Amino acid sequence: MHLKSNDTLIGYFAIATAVENIQKLKGFHYHAFGEGRWFPCLHLVNVAVRDRYKGRDLGKILVGTAITIFAEIGPQIGLPHMILTPINADVIPFYEALGFEPYDGGARMFLPLQTAVQVVEQERARKAQIDALSADADAEPPAGANDSEVAEPAAGIDAPIVRQEMALPVVSSTS
């Protein structure tokens, strides 16, 4: 993620394909390999935001972008989960709020593909609803209408995927 004004890097994330031991995530169906002990997944390896830009939901935007990528490629190449290892206990509530669940004795977290797909679909539907309301707001109101009759957009889920809601202008997100 860069600032438009001077191309300063303000944040990034890294993802990689990985394998996980089936015994660590019991109760799920996997396309196992390696004598049935392993399954493929997408690993959110790193998320970082420069200190001076923290507290502006940029981490949510970066993780939301990674979740969107996962939701798009996971079904195509058979990745049932996105996994990560929290850097410390303080970030666990951040990831839980985005749908990740603890596993491996709480040392790691995972996001099921189905959850990622649902989050992305809900966010796209919410954005479409907001866009439609914005378009309606630009149109002439019917005769006799007042502001109290205009519908408010639904609060929707607290998904991090909408980049244009960011306070800073963004040139690109890197993956």
PDB file of C-alpha atoms in Angstrom, residues 15-19 40-43 73 77 79:
ATOM      1  CA  ILE A  15       0.791 -14.642   1.469  1.00  0.00           C
ATOM      2  CA  ALA A  16       2.119 -18.035   0.441  1.00  0.00           C
ATOM      3  CA  THR A  17       0.748 -21.481  -0.153  1.00  0.00           C
ATOM      4  CA  ALA A  18       1.631 -23.909   2.601  1.00  0.00           C
ATOM      5  CA  VAL A  19       0.650 -27.275   4.006  1.00  0.00           C
ATOM      6  CA  PRO A  40      -2.881 -27.287   1.330  1.00  0.00           C
ATOM      7  CA  CYS A  41      -3.769 -23.837   2.664  1.00  0.00           C
ATOM      8  CA  LEU A  42      -2.984 -20.181   2.131  1.00  0.00           C
ATOM      9  CA  HIS A  43      -0.665 -18.745   4.777  1.00  0.00           C
ATOM     10  CA  ILE A  73      -8.351 -18.402  -5.583  1.00  0.00           C
ATOM     11  CA  ILE A  77      -6.969 -24.447  -6.445  1.00  0.00           C
ATOM     12  CA  LEU A  79      -7.307 -24.261  -0.447  1.00  0.00           C
TER      13      LEU A  79
END
